[in-house]
XYZ file of N, CA, C and O in Angstrom:
428
model
N 0.829 -1.181 0.000
C 0.000 0.000 0.000
C 0.877 1.249 0.000
O 0.576 2.222 -0.658
N 1.955 1.184 0.759
C 2.896 2.303 0.804
C 4.306 1.772 0.997
O 4.517 0.646 1.440
N 5.240 2.568 0.624
C 6.655 2.277 0.848
C 7.166 3.443 1.671
O 7.154 4.576 1.210
N 7.563 3.158 2.926
C 7.879 4.243 3.842
C 6.597 5.002 4.133
O 5.617 4.428 4.567
N 6.581 6.277 3.838
C 5.366 7.076 3.989
C 4.762 7.465 2.647
O 3.863 8.292 2.578
N 5.259 6.842 1.581
C 4.804 7.188 0.237
C 3.827 6.145 -0.289
O 4.137 4.951 -0.333
N 2.655 6.612 -0.658
C 1.629 5.744 -1.223
C 2.118 5.170 -2.548
O 2.691 5.875 -3.369
N 1.891 3.883 -2.764
C 2.241 3.252 -4.033
C 1.091 3.533 -5.011
O -0.066 3.194 -4.729
N 1.392 4.175 -6.142
C 0.336 4.559 -7.087
C -0.525 3.366 -7.513
O -0.022 2.291 -7.801
N -1.830 3.594 -7.508
C -2.776 2.588 -7.976
C -3.264 1.619 -6.915
O -4.314 0.989 -7.088
N -2.530 1.488 -5.841
C -2.923 0.502 -4.831
C -4.236 0.880 -4.142
O -5.138 0.040 -4.036
N -4.397 2.116 -3.659
C -5.683 2.448 -3.031
C -6.878 2.236 -3.961
O -7.915 1.720 -3.534
N -6.730 2.595 -5.234
C -7.812 2.377 -6.203
C -8.127 0.893 -6.342
O -9.296 0.496 -6.432
N -7.099 0.070 -6.376
C -7.290 -1.380 -6.499
C -8.018 -1.927 -5.282
O -8.949 -2.742 -5.418
N -7.627 -1.476 -4.091
C -8.293 -1.940 -2.869
C -9.753 -1.517 -2.866
O -10.649 -2.320 -2.564
N -10.018 -0.284 -3.231
C -11.406 0.185 -3.276
C -12.228 -0.622 -4.287
O -13.397 -0.936 -4.046
N -11.638 -0.964 -5.410
C -12.351 -1.755 -6.414
C -12.643 -3.158 -5.888
O -13.740 -3.692 -6.106
N -11.697 -3.761 -5.216
C -11.937 -5.087 -4.624
C -13.076 -5.021 -3.611
O -13.950 -5.894 -3.592
N -13.081 -3.978 -2.797
C -14.153 -3.808 -1.814
C -15.499 -3.586 -2.507
O -16.514 -4.138 -2.085
N -15.492 -2.781 -3.575
C -16.727 -2.522 -4.328
C -17.302 -3.826 -4.873
O -18.525 -4.008 -4.930
N -16.432 -4.750 -5.252
C -16.865 -6.041 -5.787
C -17.252 -7.032 -4.684
O -17.561 -8.187 -4.972
N -17.189 -6.581 -3.440
C -17.601 -7.437 -2.333
C -16.533 -8.377 -1.817
O -16.836 -9.310 -1.066
N -15.306 -8.164 -2.213
C -14.212 -9.018 -1.755
C -13.812 -8.620 -0.340
O -13.780 -7.444 0.005
N -13.505 -9.605 0.482
C -13.016 -9.319 1.830
C -11.527 -8.998 1.711
O -10.756 -9.782 1.157
N -11.155 -7.849 2.222
C -9.766 -7.402 2.147
C -9.199 -7.352 3.559
O -9.781 -6.738 4.450
N -8.076 -8.032 3.754
C -7.356 -7.987 5.021
C -6.019 -7.297 4.790
O -5.423 -7.421 3.721
N -5.556 -6.611 5.800
C -4.280 -5.911 5.736
C -3.359 -6.564 6.754
O -3.628 -6.536 7.955
N -2.286 -7.174 6.279
C -1.383 -7.949 7.132
C -0.013 -7.296 7.126
O 0.526 -6.966 6.068
N 0.534 -7.112 8.326
C 1.851 -6.486 8.452
C 2.685 -7.223 9.490
O 2.158 -7.689 10.504
N 3.975 -7.295 9.242
C 4.881 -7.871 10.231
C 5.487 -6.784 11.123
O 6.389 -7.039 11.904
N 4.969 -5.578 11.036
C 5.453 -4.461 11.847
C 4.781 -4.500 13.215
O 3.579 -4.282 13.321
N 5.550 -4.778 14.254
C 4.999 -4.889 15.607
C 5.043 -3.567 16.365
O 4.664 -3.508 17.524
N 5.477 -2.495 15.727
C 5.615 -1.223 16.436
C 4.322 -0.426 16.489
O 4.169 0.434 17.344
N 3.405 -0.705 15.579
C 2.174 0.085 15.493
C 0.966 -0.710 15.980
O 0.864 -1.908 15.765
N 0.063 0.007 16.610
C -1.228 -0.566 16.967
C -2.080 -0.564 15.695
O -1.907 0.285 14.815
N -3.012 -1.467 15.611
C -3.851 -1.570 14.416
C -4.583 -0.274 14.104
O -4.785 0.082 12.949
N -4.959 0.476 15.120
C -5.658 1.749 14.902
C -4.784 2.765 14.167
O -5.297 3.617 13.443
N -3.469 2.661 14.330
C -2.576 3.572 13.614
C -2.603 3.301 12.110
O -2.472 4.229 11.310
N -2.793 2.051 11.735
C -2.937 1.729 10.316
C -4.241 2.292 9.775
O -4.298 2.783 8.654
N -5.293 2.229 10.577
C -6.579 2.763 10.128
C -6.485 4.250 9.817
O -7.109 4.732 8.866
N -5.702 4.978 10.593
C -5.501 6.406 10.324
C -4.861 6.615 8.954
O -5.269 7.496 8.195
N -3.862 5.784 8.645
C -3.216 5.896 7.324
C -4.199 5.543 6.206
O -4.223 6.194 5.169
N -5.010 4.519 6.435
C -5.990 4.120 5.425
C -6.983 5.252 5.162
O -7.319 5.546 4.019
N -7.463 5.874 6.235
C -8.418 6.978 6.073
C -7.812 8.102 5.244
O -8.487 8.687 4.400
N -6.544 8.407 5.497
C -5.871 9.468 4.741
C -5.790 9.113 3.260
O -5.747 10.001 2.402
N -5.800 7.808 2.950
C -5.748 7.348 1.561
C -7.144 7.050 1.023
O -7.279 6.499 -0.059
N -8.157 7.381 1.815
C -9.559 7.149 1.466
C -9.862 5.666 1.256
O -10.621 5.278 0.362
N -9.275 4.833 2.102
C -9.547 3.399 2.100
C -10.382 3.094 3.337
O -9.982 3.417 4.456
N -11.541 2.500 3.120
C -12.412 2.119 4.228
C -11.944 0.777 4.782
O -11.763 -0.175 4.022
N -11.750 0.717 6.094
C -11.355 -0.536 6.730
C -11.726 -0.479 8.202
O -11.786 0.599 8.798
N -11.975 -1.657 8.765
C -12.241 -1.776 10.193
C -11.049 -2.402 10.881
O -10.218 -3.060 10.239
N -10.979 -2.217 12.175
C -9.835 -2.733 12.924
C -9.722 -4.254 12.808
O -8.632 -4.804 12.863
N -10.863 -4.931 12.607
C -10.845 -6.385 12.457
C -10.237 -6.838 11.132
O -9.972 -8.028 10.942
N -9.981 -5.905 10.229
C -9.358 -6.239 8.945
C -7.833 -6.059 8.982
O -7.161 -6.357 8.012
N -7.320 -5.576 10.101
C -5.886 -5.319 10.229
C -5.276 -6.389 11.128
O -5.693 -6.559 12.277
N -4.291 -7.111 10.595
C -3.616 -8.167 11.338
C -2.130 -7.847 11.356
O -1.492 -7.784 10.304
N -1.601 -7.604 12.554
C -0.170 -7.310 12.684
C 0.497 -8.401 13.517
O -0.177 -9.161 14.221
N 1.805 -8.436 13.473
C 2.532 -9.414 14.289
C 2.311 -9.147 15.774
O 2.244 -10.085 16.575
N 2.147 -7.886 16.173
C 1.871 -7.565 17.576
C 0.507 -8.113 17.991
O 0.348 -8.674 19.075
N -0.484 -7.950 17.124
C -1.829 -8.462 17.396
C -1.791 -9.982 17.552
O -2.322 -10.537 18.522
N -1.146 -10.663 16.626
C -1.094 -12.129 16.661
C -0.317 -12.612 17.883
O -0.755 -13.535 18.582
N 0.811 -11.987 18.184
C 1.612 -12.390 19.346
C 0.827 -12.213 20.638
O 0.851 -13.085 21.519
N 0.102 -11.104 20.755
C -0.670 -10.859 21.978
C -1.782 -11.879 22.145
O -2.021 -12.376 23.243
N -2.469 -12.219 21.054
C -3.557 -13.195 21.138
C -3.010 -14.595 21.416
O -3.615 -15.368 22.158
N -1.882 -14.916 20.833
C -1.245 -16.215 21.109
C -0.872 -16.304 22.583
O -1.152 -17.302 23.251
N -0.248 -15.254 23.102
C 0.197 -15.238 24.492
C -0.981 -15.444 25.445
O -0.933 -16.290 26.337
N -2.045 -14.672 25.249
C -3.212 -14.779 26.128
C -3.908 -16.131 25.947
O -4.384 -16.726 26.916
N -3.938 -16.636 24.719
C -4.517 -17.957 24.493
C -3.756 -19.058 25.208
O -4.343 -20.017 25.710
N -2.453 -18.929 25.269
C -1.609 -19.946 25.896
C -1.544 -19.800 27.415
O -1.589 -20.791 28.132
N -1.455 -18.551 27.900
C -1.227 -18.333 29.332
C -2.432 -17.761 30.074
O -2.418 -17.698 31.296
N -3.458 -17.351 29.356
C -4.688 -16.898 29.988
C -4.772 -15.399 30.202
O -3.755 -14.703 30.270
N -6.019 -14.933 30.304
C -6.261 -13.525 30.598
C -5.678 -13.228 31.970
O -5.836 -14.009 32.906
N -5.007 -12.104 32.072
C -4.389 -11.708 33.335
C -2.956 -12.166 33.480
O -2.288 -11.801 34.454
N -2.472 -12.969 32.522
C -1.075 -13.396 32.580
C -0.175 -12.176 32.428
O -0.479 -11.252 31.677
N 0.924 -12.178 33.158
C 1.842 -11.044 33.123
C 2.862 -11.214 31.998
O 3.334 -12.317 31.734
N 3.167 -10.080 31.373
C 4.148 -10.072 30.292
C 4.985 -8.806 30.400
O 4.476 -7.732 30.724
N 6.270 -8.945 30.179
C 7.171 -7.797 30.125
C 7.429 -7.521 28.650
O 8.086 -8.297 27.975
N 6.839 -6.468 28.141
C 6.948 -6.126 26.720
C 8.160 -5.240 26.486
O 8.288 -4.189 27.109
N 9.003 -5.657 25.606
C 10.104 -4.820 25.158
C 9.711 -4.339 23.773
O 9.790 -5.075 22.801
N 9.207 -3.118 23.713
C 8.734 -2.610 22.434
C 8.017 -1.291 22.602
O 8.065 -0.655 23.649
N 7.306 -0.923 21.584
C 6.643 0.373 21.520
C 5.293 0.359 22.233
O 4.806 -0.690 22.652
N 4.678 1.533 22.310
C 3.340 1.638 22.898
C 2.335 0.796 22.118
O 1.410 0.234 22.699
N 2.498 0.722 20.798
C 1.587 -0.087 19.980
C 1.598 -1.544 20.400
O 0.546 -2.181 20.516
N 2.771 -2.084 20.653
C 2.898 -3.473 21.104
C 2.268 -3.641 22.479
O 1.476 -4.560 22.703
N 2.575 -2.739 23.398
C 2.002 -2.824 24.739
C 0.469 -2.737 24.702
O -0.217 -3.503 25.382
N -0.068 -1.836 23.880
C -1.532 -1.700 23.774
C -2.185 -2.989 23.295
O -3.244 -3.382 23.790
N -1.567 -3.644 22.313
C -2.133 -4.902 21.810
C -2.195 -5.950 22.918
O -3.188 -6.662 23.056
N -1.125 -6.048 23.729
C -1.118 -7.026 24.823
C -2.163 -6.676 25.868
O -2.866 -7.556 26.372
N -2.286 -5.411 26.216
C -3.282 -4.988 27.196
C -4.693 -5.269 26.692
O -5.536 -5.781 27.434
N -4.959 -4.945 25.432
C -6.294 -5.178 24.868
C -6.630 -6.663 24.763
O -7.800 -7.039 24.804
N -5.602 -7.500 24.633
C -5.832 -8.940 24.568
C -6.147 -9.515 25.944
O -6.667 -10.625 26.055
N -5.828 -8.759 27.007
C -6.119 -9.231 28.358
C -4.896 -9.566 29.182
O -5.021 -10.039 30.315
N -3.719 -9.325 28.651
C -2.489 -9.548 29.411
C -2.235 -8.358 30.336
O -2.728 -7.262 30.100
N -1.464 -8.596 31.368
C -1.045 -7.528 32.267
C 0.410 -7.214 31.932
O 1.298 -8.043 32.109
N 0.626 -6.016 31.408
C 1.974 -5.604 31.026
C 2.666 -5.068 32.268
O 2.152 -4.178 32.942
N 3.821 -5.642 32.582
C 4.575 -5.231 33.772
C 5.873 -4.545 33.361
O 6.444 -4.830 32.311
N 6.276 -3.639 34.193
C 7.558 -2.958 34.038
C 8.293 -3.079 35.367
O 8.005 -2.331 36.295
N 9.210 -4.033 35.479
C 9.928 -4.202 36.744
C 10.632 -2.905 37.159
O 11.119 -2.171 36.297
N 10.668 -2.620 38.467
C 11.274 -1.361 38.944
C 12.716 -1.173 38.472
O 13.122 -0.065 38.164
N 13.488 -2.264 38.375
C 14.869 -2.104 37.949
C 14.973 -1.656 36.499
O 15.911 -0.970 36.116
N 13.987 -2.002 35.687
C 13.994 -1.538 34.291
C 13.510 -0.096 34.218
O 14.088 0.721 33.521
N 12.460 0.218 34.975
C 11.932 1.576 34.997
C 12.990 2.551 35.468
O 13.136 3.638 34.908
N 13.787 2.177 36.471
C 14.826 3.082 36.968
C 15.921 3.283 35.939
O 16.508 4.351 35.847
N 16.185 2.282 35.103
C 17.185 2.436 34.039
C 16.696 3.404 32.979
O 17.473 4.151 32.397
N 15.385 3.388 32.705
C 14.818 4.290 31.707
C 14.882 5.733 32.163
O 14.949 6.636 31.358
N 14.853 5.963 33.460
C 14.875 7.323 33.997
C 16.261 7.930 33.949
O 16.431 9.128 34.026
N 17.271 7.092 33.875
C 18.656 7.568 33.924
C 19.054 8.329 32.690
O 18.644 8.137 31.632
């Protein structure tokens, strides 16, 4: 859909045409730094209609796998961006930040 922050010509039109024809379109990314809602913002700017359930990222899949395996309320120490932490929290995990790590971040 884009390379860096540059839209790839013709891609938004193609996606809109697929949607017009009733095709289910999913957006899959291996980028674990962004929350799915951040992708929706980019789609809106490109005039692409999409719902959060159509966006599948590695952060989303990892969070659902973790909660599926260890249960809602399981603790996880996320090393990553706010997008990754949000996905784990929304999946039902408890994101922890040990005091020794928090104190290192303050230094």
